[in-house]
Coordinates of C-alpha atoms in Angstrom, one line a residue:
M21 CA 0.0 0.0 0.0
N22 CA 1.0 3.6 -0.7
K23 CA 0.1 5.7 2.3
Y24 CA 0.1 9.5 2.2
P25 CA 0.5 11.4 5.5
V26 CA -2.7 12.9 6.8
W27 CA -1.0 16.3 7.4
K28 CA -0.2 16.6 3.7
Y29 CA -3.8 16.1 2.8
A30 CA -4.7 18.7 5.4
V31 CA -2.2 21.1 3.8
I32 CA -3.7 20.5 0.3
V33 CA -7.3 20.9 1.6
A34 CA -6.4 24.1 3.4
A35 CA -4.6 25.5 0.4
L36 CA -7.6 24.8 -1.8
I37 CA -10.0 26.4 0.6
V38 CA -7.9 29.6 0.9
A39 CA -7.4 29.6 -2.9
F40 CA -11.1 29.4 -3.5
L41 CA -11.9 32.3 -1.1
Y42 CA -9.2 34.6 -2.5
T43 CA -10.0 33.7 -6.2
L44 CA -13.7 34.2 -5.7
P45 CA -13.7 38.0 -5.8
N46 CA -12.3 38.0 -9.3
F47 CA -15.6 36.5 -10.6
F48 CA -17.7 39.4 -9.5
A49 CA -18.3 42.2 -12.0
E50 CA -17.3 45.8 -11.3
V51 CA -19.9 48.4 -10.4
P52 CA -19.8 52.2 -10.3
A53 CA -18.7 53.6 -7.0
V54 CA -17.4 56.7 -5.2
Q55 CA -14.4 56.6 -2.9
V56 CA -14.2 59.2 -0.1
S57 CA -10.7 59.8 1.4
G58 CA -9.7 62.4 4.0
L59 CA -7.1 65.2 3.2
R60 CA -4.4 66.0 5.8
A61 CA -6.0 65.9 9.3
N62 CA -9.4 64.8 8.0
K63 CA -10.3 61.1 8.3
A64 CA -12.9 59.0 6.7
D65 CA -14.4 57.4 9.8
A66 CA -17.8 56.4 11.1
D67 CA -19.0 60.0 11.5
T68 CA -18.0 60.7 7.9
L69 CA -19.9 57.6 6.8
K70 CA -22.9 58.9 8.6
Q71 CA -22.6 62.3 6.8
V72 CA -22.2 60.5 3.5
D73 CA -25.4 58.4 4.0
E74 CA -27.3 61.5 5.1
A75 CA -26.2 63.4 2.0
L76 CA -27.2 60.6 -0.4
K77 CA -30.5 60.1 1.4
A78 CA -31.3 63.8 1.1
A79 CA -30.4 63.8 -2.6
K80 CA -32.5 60.7 -3.1
V81 CA -29.7 58.7 -4.8
D82 CA -30.0 55.0 -5.0
V83 CA -27.1 53.3 -3.2
S84 CA -26.2 49.6 -3.3
S85 CA -23.9 49.6 -0.2
S86 CA -21.6 51.9 1.7
L87 CA -18.7 50.8 4.0
I88 CA -15.4 51.9 5.5
E89 CA -12.5 50.0 3.9
N90 CA -8.7 50.8 4.2
E91 CA -9.2 54.2 5.8
S92 CA -11.6 55.3 3.0
I93 CA -15.3 55.1 2.4
K94 CA -16.6 53.2 -0.6
V95 CA -20.1 53.7 -1.8
R96 CA -21.5 51.4 -4.5
F97 CA -24.2 52.6 -6.9
K98 CA -26.5 50.8 -9.4
D99 CA -25.6 52.8 -12.4
G100 CA -23.3 55.6 -13.7
E101 CA -25.9 58.3 -13.4
S102 CA -26.5 57.6 -9.7
Q103 CA -22.7 57.5 -9.3
K104 CA -22.2 61.1 -10.6
N105 CA -25.2 62.4 -8.7
G106 CA -23.9 60.7 -5.6
Q107 CA -20.4 62.3 -6.0
A108 CA -21.9 65.8 -6.3
A109 CA -24.0 65.3 -3.2
I110 CA -21.2 63.9 -1.1
Q111 CA -18.7 66.6 -2.2
A112 CA -21.3 69.3 -1.4
K113 CA -21.8 67.8 2.1
L114 CA -18.2 67.2 3.1
G115 CA -16.5 70.2 1.5
A116 CA -12.9 70.6 0.3
G117 CA -11.4 68.6 3.1
Y118 CA -12.1 65.3 1.4
I119 CA -11.4 63.6 -1.9
V120 CA -14.5 62.3 -3.5
A121 CA -13.4 60.3 -6.6
L122 CA -15.2 58.2 -9.1
Q123 CA -14.2 54.5 -9.2
L124 CA -15.1 51.1 -10.5
I125 CA -14.9 48.5 -7.7
S126 CA -15.7 44.9 -7.4
N127 CA -19.2 43.9 -6.4
S128 CA -18.0 41.0 -4.3
P129 CA -19.8 40.5 -0.9
A130 CA -18.8 42.4 2.1
W131 CA -17.8 39.3 4.0
L132 CA -15.0 38.7 1.5
S133 CA -13.7 42.2 1.9
K134 CA -13.6 41.7 5.7
I135 CA -11.1 38.9 5.3
N136 CA -9.2 41.1 2.7
A137 CA -10.3 38.8 -0.2
L138 CA -10.1 41.4 -3.0
P139 CA -9.8 41.0 -6.7
M140 CA -6.4 41.5 -8.3
Y141 CA -5.8 44.8 -10.1
L142 CA -5.9 44.9 -13.8
G143 CA -3.4 46.9 -15.8
L144 CA -3.9 49.6 -18.3
D145 CA -4.0 47.2 -21.3
L146 CA -6.7 45.1 -19.6
R147 CA -8.9 47.7 -17.9
G148 CA -8.4 50.8 -20.1
G149 CA -7.2 54.1 -18.9
V150 CA -4.6 56.8 -19.8
H151 CA -0.9 56.7 -20.4
F152 CA 1.4 59.7 -20.3
L153 CA 5.1 60.0 -21.0
M154 CA 6.5 63.3 -19.6
Q155 CA 9.7 65.1 -20.4
V156 CA 11.3 67.0 -17.5
D157 CA 12.9 70.3 -18.4
M158 CA 16.3 69.9 -16.8
K159 CA 17.5 73.3 -18.2
S160 CA 14.9 75.1 -16.0
V161 CA 16.1 73.1 -13.0
F162 CA 19.7 74.3 -13.7
D163 CA 18.7 77.9 -14.3
K164 CA 16.6 78.1 -11.1
A165 CA 19.5 76.7 -9.1
V166 CA 22.0 79.2 -10.5
D167 CA 19.5 82.1 -9.8
R168 CA 19.0 80.8 -6.3
Y169 CA 22.8 80.7 -5.7
V170 CA 23.0 84.3 -6.9
G171 CA 20.6 85.2 -4.1
D172 CA 22.3 82.9 -1.5
V173 CA 25.8 84.4 -2.2
R174 CA 24.5 87.9 -2.0
V175 CA 22.7 87.3 1.3
L176 CA 25.8 85.5 2.7
L177 CA 28.2 88.3 1.9
R178 CA 25.8 90.9 3.3
D179 CA 25.4 89.0 6.5
K180 CA 29.1 88.6 7.0
K181 CA 29.7 92.3 6.0
I182 CA 32.0 91.4 3.1
F183 CA 32.2 94.3 0.7
Y184 CA 31.7 93.6 -3.0
T185 CA 31.3 95.7 -6.1
G186 CA 28.8 93.5 -7.8
I187 CA 27.2 90.0 -8.0
S188 CA 25.6 88.7 -11.2
R189 CA 24.9 85.6 -13.2
D190 CA 27.1 84.8 -16.2
G191 CA 25.6 81.7 -17.9
D192 CA 26.0 78.7 -15.6
R193 CA 28.1 80.6 -13.0
V194 CA 27.8 83.3 -10.4
V195 CA 30.3 86.1 -10.6
A196 CA 31.2 88.2 -7.6
K197 CA 33.6 91.2 -7.9
F198 CA 35.7 92.8 -5.2
K199 CA 38.0 95.8 -5.0
E200 CA 40.4 94.3 -2.4
K201 CA 41.9 90.8 -2.3
P202 CA 41.3 90.3 1.4
E203 CA 37.6 90.7 0.9
L204 CA 37.7 88.1 -1.9
Q205 CA 39.6 85.7 0.4
R206 CA 37.0 86.2 3.2
A207 CA 34.3 85.5 0.7
Q208 CA 36.0 82.3 -0.5
T209 CA 36.2 81.1 3.1
E210 CA 32.6 81.9 4.0
I211 CA 31.2 80.5 0.7
S212 CA 33.2 77.3 0.9
T213 CA 32.1 76.8 4.5
Q214 CA 28.4 77.6 4.1
L215 CA 27.9 76.3 0.5
P216 CA 30.3 73.4 0.2
E217 CA 28.5 72.1 -2.9
L218 CA 30.0 75.0 -4.9
L219 CA 33.3 75.2 -6.7
L220 CA 35.3 78.5 -6.4
K221 CA 37.8 80.1 -8.8
D222 CA 39.4 83.5 -8.3
T223 CA 41.1 85.7 -10.9
E224 CA 42.3 89.2 -11.2
I225 CA 41.0 91.3 -14.2
N226 CA 42.2 94.8 -14.7
G227 CA 43.0 95.3 -11.1
E228 CA 39.6 94.0 -10.0
F229 CA 39.3 90.7 -8.1
V230 CA 36.7 88.3 -9.5
L231 CA 35.4 85.2 -7.7
T232 CA 33.6 82.7 -10.0
V233 CA 31.2 80.3 -8.4
L234 CA 30.3 77.0 -10.1
M235 CA 28.2 74.0 -9.1
K236 CA 30.3 70.8 -8.7
P237 CA 29.4 67.9 -11.1
E238 CA 28.1 65.8 -8.2
T239 CA 25.9 68.8 -7.2
I240 CA 24.4 69.0 -10.7
K241 CA 23.8 65.2 -10.7
K242 CA 22.1 65.4 -7.3
L243 CA 20.1 68.4 -8.4
Q244 CA 18.7 66.5 -11.4
D245 CA 18.0 63.4 -9.4
N246 CA 16.2 65.4 -6.8
A247 CA 14.1 67.2 -9.4
I248 CA 13.0 63.9 -10.9
Q249 CA 12.1 62.4 -7.5
Q250 CA 10.3 65.5 -6.4
N251 CA 8.2 65.6 -9.6
I252 CA 7.4 61.9 -9.2
T253 CA 6.3 62.5 -5.6
A254 CA 4.2 65.5 -6.7
L255 CA 2.6 63.5 -9.5
R256 CA 1.8 60.6 -7.2
R257 CA 0.0 63.0 -4.8
R258 CA -1.9 64.5 -7.8
V259 CA -2.9 61.0 -8.9
N260 CA -4.2 60.3 -5.3
E261 CA -6.6 63.2 -5.8
L262 CA -8.2 61.1 -8.6
G263 CA -8.6 58.1 -6.4
V264 CA -7.1 55.7 -8.9
S265 CA -6.1 52.3 -7.6
E266 CA -2.5 51.1 -8.2
P267 CA -1.3 54.0 -10.4
I268 CA 2.1 53.7 -12.1
V269 CA 4.3 56.7 -11.7
Q270 CA 7.9 55.9 -12.3
Q271 CA 11.1 57.3 -13.8
Q272 CA 11.9 56.3 -17.3
G273 CA 15.4 57.1 -18.5
A274 CA 17.4 60.1 -17.2
D275 CA 14.7 62.8 -17.6
R276 CA 11.4 61.2 -18.3
I277 CA 8.5 60.1 -16.1
L278 CA 5.9 57.5 -17.0
V279 CA 2.3 57.8 -15.7
E280 CA -0.3 55.1 -16.2
L281 CA -3.7 55.3 -14.7
A282 CA -5.8 52.2 -15.2
G283 CA -9.5 52.3 -14.8
V284 CA -9.8 56.0 -14.6
Q285 CA -13.3 57.1 -15.5
D286 CA -12.7 60.7 -16.4
P287 CA -9.7 60.8 -18.8
A288 CA -10.2 64.5 -19.5
R289 CA -9.9 65.3 -15.8
A290 CA -6.8 63.1 -15.5
E291 CA -5.2 64.9 -18.4
E292 CA -6.0 68.3 -17.0
L293 CA -4.5 67.4 -13.6
I294 CA -1.5 65.5 -14.8
G295 CA -0.9 67.4 -18.0
R296 CA -1.1 70.8 -16.4
T297 CA 2.4 70.6 -15.0
A298 CA 2.5 74.1 -13.5
S299 CA 5.1 75.3 -11.1
L300 CA 4.8 78.4 -9.0
E301 CA 7.3 81.3 -8.4
V302 CA 7.0 84.4 -6.3
R303 CA 9.0 87.5 -7.3
L304 CA 9.0 91.2 -6.6
V305 CA 7.7 93.6 -9.3
A306 CA 10.2 96.0 -10.7
E307 CA 8.2 99.1 -9.8
E308 CA 10.9 101.6 -10.7
H309 CA 10.1 100.9 -14.3
A310 CA 6.3 101.3 -13.9
A311 CA 4.5 104.4 -15.3
S312 CA 1.5 104.0 -12.9
R313 CA -0.1 101.6 -10.4
N314 CA -2.6 100.3 -13.0
Y315 CA -2.7 97.2 -15.1
D316 CA -1.1 99.1 -18.0
A317 CA 1.9 100.2 -15.8
F318 CA 4.4 98.5 -18.1
E319 CA 2.5 98.9 -21.3
R320 CA 5.5 100.8 -22.9
Y321 CA 7.6 97.6 -22.6
R322 CA 5.1 95.4 -24.6
N323 CA 7.2 95.6 -27.7
E324 CA 10.5 96.5 -26.1
P325 CA 13.0 94.2 -24.3
A326 CA 12.9 94.1 -20.5
P327 CA 15.5 96.3 -18.7
F328 CA 18.6 94.6 -17.3
G329 CA 18.0 92.4 -14.3
T330 CA 14.2 92.1 -15.0
E331 CA 12.0 89.8 -17.0
K332 CA 8.8 90.7 -18.9
I333 CA 5.9 88.3 -18.2
I334 CA 2.3 88.7 -19.5
D335 CA -0.5 88.5 -16.9
E336 CA -3.8 86.7 -17.3
K337 CA -5.4 89.8 -18.7
G338 CA -2.8 90.2 -21.4
Y339 CA -0.8 93.1 -19.8
P340 CA 3.0 93.0 -19.6
V341 CA 4.5 92.9 -16.1
L342 CA 8.2 93.5 -15.3
V343 CA 9.5 91.4 -12.4
Y344 CA 13.0 90.8 -11.0
K345 CA 14.8 87.7 -12.0
T346 CA 15.6 86.9 -8.4
I347 CA 13.0 84.3 -7.0
A348 CA 11.7 84.9 -3.5
F349 CA 10.5 81.3 -3.2
T350 CA 9.1 78.5 -5.3
G351 CA 6.2 76.2 -5.0
D352 CA 8.1 73.4 -3.3
K353 CA 7.8 75.5 -0.1
I354 CA 4.0 75.1 -0.1
T355 CA 2.5 72.7 2.4
D356 CA -1.2 73.5 1.9
A357 CA -3.5 75.4 -0.4
Q358 CA -7.3 75.8 -0.2
A359 CA -9.8 77.8 -2.3
G360 CA -11.8 80.4 -0.4
F361 CA -13.5 83.7 -0.6
D362 CA -12.1 87.2 0.3
Q363 CA -14.7 88.5 2.8
Q364 CA -13.1 92.0 2.7
A365 CA -13.2 92.4 -1.0
G366 CA -16.7 91.5 -1.9
G367 CA -16.4 87.7 -1.7
G368 CA -13.9 87.3 -4.6
S369 CA -12.2 83.9 -5.1
I370 CA -8.8 83.5 -3.4
V371 CA -6.4 80.7 -2.6
N372 CA -5.2 80.4 1.0
V373 CA -1.6 79.2 1.0
T374 CA 0.5 77.8 3.8
L375 CA 4.3 77.6 3.5
N376 CA 6.8 75.5 5.4
A377 CA 9.4 77.0 7.7
A378 CA 11.9 77.8 5.0
G379 CA 9.2 79.3 2.8
G380 CA 7.9 81.4 5.7
R381 CA 11.3 82.9 6.4
A382 CA 11.8 83.6 2.7
M383 CA 8.4 85.4 2.5
T384 CA 9.2 87.4 5.6
M385 CA 12.6 88.5 4.3
T386 CA 11.1 89.4 0.9
T387 CA 8.2 91.5 2.3
R388 CA 9.9 93.0 5.3
G389 CA 11.6 95.8 3.4
N390 CA 9.1 96.0 0.5
V391 CA 5.8 96.9 2.2
G392 CA 3.8 99.0 -0.2
K393 CA 5.4 97.5 -3.2
R394 CA 4.0 94.8 -5.4
M395 CA 4.7 91.1 -5.5
A396 CA 3.9 88.8 -8.5
V397 CA 2.7 85.3 -8.2
I398 CA 3.8 83.5 -11.4
M399 CA 2.5 80.2 -12.7
I400 CA 4.8 78.5 -15.2
E401 CA 2.9 76.1 -17.4
K402 CA 4.4 74.1 -20.3
G403 CA 7.4 76.5 -20.4
K404 CA 5.2 79.6 -20.5
P405 CA 5.1 81.9 -17.4
E406 CA 2.0 83.9 -16.6
V407 CA 1.4 86.4 -13.8
L408 CA -1.6 85.2 -11.9
T409 CA -1.8 88.3 -9.7
W410 CA 0.5 91.1 -8.6
P411 CA -1.1 92.6 -5.5
N412 CA 0.3 95.2 -3.1
I413 CA 2.3 94.0 -0.1
N414 CA 0.2 95.6 2.6
S415 CA 2.2 94.3 5.5
E416 CA 5.0 91.9 6.4
L417 CA 3.9 88.4 5.5
G418 CA 4.9 85.0 7.0
A419 CA 4.1 81.4 6.4
R420 CA 0.4 82.1 5.8
F421 CA -1.0 84.3 3.0
Y422 CA -3.5 84.2 0.2
I423 CA -3.5 84.7 -3.5
S424 CA -6.2 87.0 -4.8
G425 CA -7.4 87.9 -8.2
M426 CA -8.7 84.5 -9.2
P427 CA -11.2 84.9 -12.1
N428 CA -13.7 82.4 -10.7
T429 CA -14.2 79.7 -8.0
Q430 CA -13.3 76.8 -10.4
E431 CA -10.0 78.4 -11.2
A432 CA -9.3 78.9 -7.5
K433 CA -10.1 75.3 -6.9
N434 CA -7.9 74.0 -9.7
L435 CA -5.0 76.2 -8.6
A436 CA -5.4 75.0 -5.0
L437 CA -5.5 71.4 -6.1
L438 CA -2.3 71.7 -8.1
L439 CA -0.5 73.5 -5.2
R440 CA -1.9 71.2 -2.5
A441 CA -1.1 68.0 -4.4
G442 CA 2.5 69.0 -4.7
A443 CA 4.6 71.6 -6.5
L444 CA 6.9 70.5 -9.3
A445 CA 10.7 71.1 -9.0
A446 CA 10.8 71.4 -12.8
E447 CA 8.5 72.0 -15.7
M448 CA 7.3 69.0 -17.7
Q449 CA 5.8 68.4 -21.0
I450 CA 3.6 65.5 -22.2
I451 CA 5.5 64.0 -25.2
E452 CA 3.4 60.9 -25.5
K453 CA -0.3 60.3 -24.6
R454 CA -2.4 57.2 -25.1
M455 CA -5.9 56.5 -24.0
I456 CA -7.2 52.9 -23.9
G457 CA -10.9 52.6 -23.7
P458 CA -12.6 50.1 -21.4
S459 CA -14.0 48.3 -24.5
L460 CA -10.5 47.6 -25.8
G461 CA -9.5 46.5 -22.3
A462 CA -12.4 44.1 -22.1
E463 CA -11.5 42.8 -25.6
N464 CA -7.9 42.1 -24.4
I465 CA -9.3 40.3 -21.3
E466 CA -11.6 38.2 -23.5
K467 CA -8.7 37.3 -25.8
G468 CA -6.4 36.5 -23.0
K469 CA -9.1 34.4 -21.3
N470 CA -9.9 32.5 -24.5
S471 CA -6.2 31.8 -25.2
L472 CA -5.8 30.3 -21.7
L473 CA -8.9 28.2 -22.0
L474 CA -8.0 27.0 -25.4
G475 CA -4.5 26.1 -24.2
F476 CA -5.9 24.3 -21.2
A477 CA -8.4 22.4 -23.3
L478 CA -5.7 21.2 -25.7
I479 CA -3.5 20.1 -22.8
T480 CA -6.4 18.3 -21.3
V481 CA -7.1 16.4 -24.5
F482 CA -3.5 15.4 -25.0
M483 CA -2.8 14.4 -21.4
I484 CA -6.0 12.2 -21.1
A485 CA -5.4 10.6 -24.5
Y486 CA -1.8 9.8 -23.8
Y487 CA -1.7 9.2 -20.1
M488 CA -5.3 8.1 -19.4
L489 CA -6.2 8.3 -15.7
F490 CA -2.8 9.8 -14.8
G491 CA -3.5 12.4 -17.5
V492 CA -6.8 13.2 -15.6
V493 CA -4.8 13.6 -12.4
S494 CA -2.3 15.9 -14.1
V495 CA -5.1 18.0 -15.5
V496 CA -6.8 18.3 -12.1
A497 CA -3.5 19.3 -10.6
L498 CA -3.0 21.8 -13.4
G499 CA -6.4 23.3 -12.6
C500 CA -5.4 23.6 -9.0
N501 CA -2.2 25.3 -10.0
L502 CA -4.2 28.0 -11.9
F503 CA -6.4 28.3 -8.9
F504 CA -3.4 28.9 -6.5
L505 CA -1.8 31.4 -8.9
V506 CA -4.8 33.6 -9.2
A507 CA -5.4 33.4 -5.5
L508 CA -1.8 34.5 -4.8
L509 CA -2.1 37.4 -7.2
S510 CA -5.3 38.5 -5.5
M511 CA -3.8 38.2 -2.0
L512 CA -0.7 40.2 -3.0
Q513 CA -3.0 42.7 -4.8
A514 CA -0.6 42.4 -7.8
T515 CA -1.4 44.2 -11.1
L516 CA -2.2 41.9 -14.0
T517 CA -1.3 43.0 -17.5
L518 CA -1.2 41.3 -20.9
P519 CA 2.4 40.2 -20.2
G520 CA 1.1 38.7 -17.0
V521 CA -1.5 36.7 -18.9
A522 CA 1.4 35.4 -21.0
A523 CA 3.2 34.5 -17.8
I524 CA 0.1 32.5 -16.6
A525 CA 0.1 30.6 -19.9
L526 CA 3.8 29.9 -19.5
A527 CA 3.2 28.7 -15.9
L528 CA 0.6 26.3 -17.1
G529 CA 3.0 24.9 -19.7
M530 CA 5.7 24.5 -17.0
A531 CA 3.3 22.9 -14.5
I532 CA 2.2 20.3 -17.0
D533 CA 5.8 19.6 -17.9
A534 CA 6.4 18.7 -14.2
N535 CA 3.5 16.2 -14.4
V536 CA 4.9 14.7 -17.6
L537 CA 8.2 14.2 -15.9
I538 CA 6.6 12.4 -13.0
T539 CA 4.3 10.2 -15.2
E540 CA 7.2 9.3 -17.6
R541 CA 9.3 8.4 -14.5
I542 CA 6.6 6.1 -13.2
R543 CA 6.2 4.4 -16.7
E544 CA 10.0 3.9 -16.8
E545 CA 9.9 2.2 -13.4
L546 CA 7.1 0.0 -14.6
R547 CA 9.1 -1.0 -17.6
S548 CA 12.0 -1.9 -15.4
G549 CA 9.8 -4.4 -13.6
M550 CA 8.7 -2.6 -10.5
S551 CA 5.3 -3.2 -9.0
P552 CA 2.7 -0.4 -9.6
Q553 CA 2.7 0.7 -6.0
M554 CA 6.5 0.9 -5.8
A555 CA 6.7 2.6 -9.2
I556 CA 4.4 5.3 -8.0
Q557 CA 6.5 5.9 -4.9
V558 CA 9.9 5.8 -6.7
G559 CA 8.6 7.7 -9.7
Y560 CA 7.5 10.7 -7.6
D561 CA 10.7 10.6 -5.4
R562 CA 13.1 10.4 -8.3
A563 CA 11.3 13.0 -10.4
L564 CA 11.3 15.5 -7.6
D565 CA 15.0 16.4 -7.9
T566 CA 14.7 17.0 -11.6
I567 CA 11.6 19.1 -11.2
I568 CA 13.3 21.3 -8.5
D569 CA 16.5 21.7 -10.5
S570 CA 14.7 22.8 -13.6
N571 CA 12.4 25.2 -11.8
I572 CA 15.3 26.7 -9.7
T573 CA 17.2 27.7 -12.9
T574 CA 14.0 29.2 -14.3
L575 CA 13.3 31.0 -11.0
I576 CA 16.7 32.6 -11.1
V577 CA 15.9 34.1 -14.5
G578 CA 12.6 35.3 -13.2
L579 CA 14.2 36.9 -10.1
A580 CA 16.7 38.7 -12.4
Q581 CA 13.8 40.1 -14.4
L582 CA 12.1 41.2 -11.2
I583 CA 15.2 42.9 -9.8
W584 CA 16.6 44.6 -12.8
G585 CA 13.6 44.8 -15.1
A586 CA 11.1 47.6 -15.3
G587 CA 7.5 48.2 -16.3
Q588 CA 5.8 45.3 -18.0
V589 CA 8.9 43.1 -17.7
R590 CA 8.5 43.2 -13.9
G591 CA 4.8 42.5 -14.2
F592 CA 5.7 39.4 -16.3
A593 CA 8.4 38.4 -13.8
V594 CA 6.0 38.6 -10.8
V595 CA 3.5 36.2 -12.3
H596 CA 6.3 34.0 -13.7
C597 CA 8.0 33.5 -10.3
L598 CA 4.7 32.9 -8.5
G599 CA 3.7 30.4 -11.2
I600 CA 6.9 28.4 -10.6
L601 CA 6.1 28.1 -6.9
T602 CA 2.5 27.0 -7.5
S603 CA 3.5 24.6 -10.3
V604 CA 5.9 22.7 -8.0
F605 CA 3.3 22.5 -5.2
S606 CA 0.5 21.3 -7.5
A607 CA 2.7 18.9 -9.5
V608 CA 4.3 17.3 -6.4
M609 CA 1.8 17.6 -3.6
V610 CA -1.7 17.8 -5.3
S611 CA -1.1 15.2 -8.0
R612 CA 0.6 12.8 -5.5
G613 CA -2.4 13.1 -3.1
L614 CA -4.8 12.4 -5.9
V615 CA -2.9 9.3 -7.1
N616 CA -2.7 8.0 -3.6
L617 CA -6.4 8.5 -3.1
I618 CA -7.0 6.4 -6.2
Y619 CA -4.4 3.6 -5.8
G620 CA -2.9 4.0 -2.3
G621 CA -5.6 2.1 -0.4
R622 CA -5.3 -1.0 -2.5
K623 CA -3.2 -3.9 -1.3
K624 CA -2.6 -5.2 -4.8
V625 CA -2.7 -3.2 -8.0
A626 CA -2.4 -5.2 -11.2
K627 CA -2.1 -2.4 -13.6
L628 CA -2.0 1.4 -13.7
S629 CA -4.0 3.5 -16.1
I630 CA -1.0 5.4 -17.3
G631 CA -0.9 4.9 -21.1
N632 CA 1.1 2.6 -23.3
V633 CA 3.6 0.6 -21.1
N634 CA 5.5 -2.6 -22.1
W635 CA 3.8 -4.7 -19.5
H636 CA 5.4 -7.9 -20.8
N637 CA 8.7 -7.1 -19.1
A638 CA 7.1 -6.1 -15.9
A639 CA 5.0 -9.3 -15.7
S640 CA 8.1 -11.4 -15.9
Q641 CA 9.4 -9.9 -12.7
T642 CA 8.5 -10.6 -9.2
P643 CA 6.4 -7.7 -7.9
A644 CA 8.2 -5.6 -5.4
K645 CA 6.5 -5.0 -2.0
A646 CA 4.9 -1.6 -1.7

């Protein structure tokens, strides 16, 4: 007899039950929903859920269910129209402190969600969505850094009371001039101490001592890397405002960023938010060149170049404005921004802005000696700067202030969203844009599913025709392998793409290959004259080493793809590596358990249903004891 330990059967049964529970959510269709998440200190809790239910009830919107899940509230609706009406009602009730985003979520029962049994995410090619490839303007990063160092060097020399005759920018360098060499030497000492990332060179030209300040190569590299990472962080925060599940925001090459949003229901809104890659700068207005205090104060410079040290920028009404090139602070100092109304100016739309400590100090230093003058808030979008507003500085400002002059409430909300979601360190431009509709995604899913089913059917026909009952066992084990793989992907909340579907097909082929190895080994032992019971035992034992060796080598390749690959290569590698693990388990444990259920309880087995075997040689031998 061939006895299989009870604990192994228990492991198989437990694995099948868990696989069934975690695969089940993938069979439920997606339904329209709204996800409510808190911003900053706000939380989506039981009180928020109560407000959501009250708002939907008051608006008479049909709701399928509402619950708190992963620190957010998810409300399911019966159709798309109810979903949009529900979003409007919830947003009106909760206000700007919450993100109320449209979503498509699984209609699986709540009890599955409570045990964290969720469907696996589908990638852009299977679910539809939008794809953006964005080019980061590294020149603007470099230019801003040089301008910033001009200001830093000037402030440092003034603080240390080092006398200089002039500080200016000359291309990619800062040039400081001195009348006396001791002053230059003091400047060198202070700059090298306070700003060690800079490279200093001193020369003497016509009796004047010149100190040239350059950024070190490693400083430039760090500057570029930081700009990419800051933009990625900012874009991820913006994507969170859309409530998209499993967004892909990652670096591609030295100066590009890839953004993929699968399942987004409002592509136009996504493009507006992601594509409007605006950055913010605050500069003082060059009022000494102004003819008046009106909008046409700089009208005479419309067709003339800006004076030295200034820049001409058009405002939202089409008027030219002269501003200094020195930047007071940039949008990366902003920690919060909210749309509001100016109660003292007839209720006009404004954006309340909060800065971090560094930004607050910069604002204080900028406004302290310039009360009564004007300060311009400049939005740079797609390489084109625009003055949003250039109001008077009525008093010394700090870390909190507001931007006035918004044309309407919607523009104030859009600007607040961009600033709140994260300022960009550098401007970006969309150089590639693709939109994949849900119908194309559904078509890809259907084709992928059909290819897997067809492959499974062909394998089934071949295995049963060639290996008979052992072929049936192999096919059942193969089905369990697919079950285990889908369950693991769901448990890990992995994102499945078309390459992932290809990896599943490859996993099926590898899994059946392991069963073929086992079955052929058993047939070989039968041909050598072993009894059926002993052939089963020896066949599984001896085939195990070969199966493990072959799968380890394949696993090494999969891990290499996972570690060094990117994008869809990593998606393929994840499914591939998991498929190797499940195929070994199903081929060795599950199929052995099934064979032992069929043959293990018999004391004598005359013949195995394993296909064509030369039983003549086997019959001439004395059967071995099982």
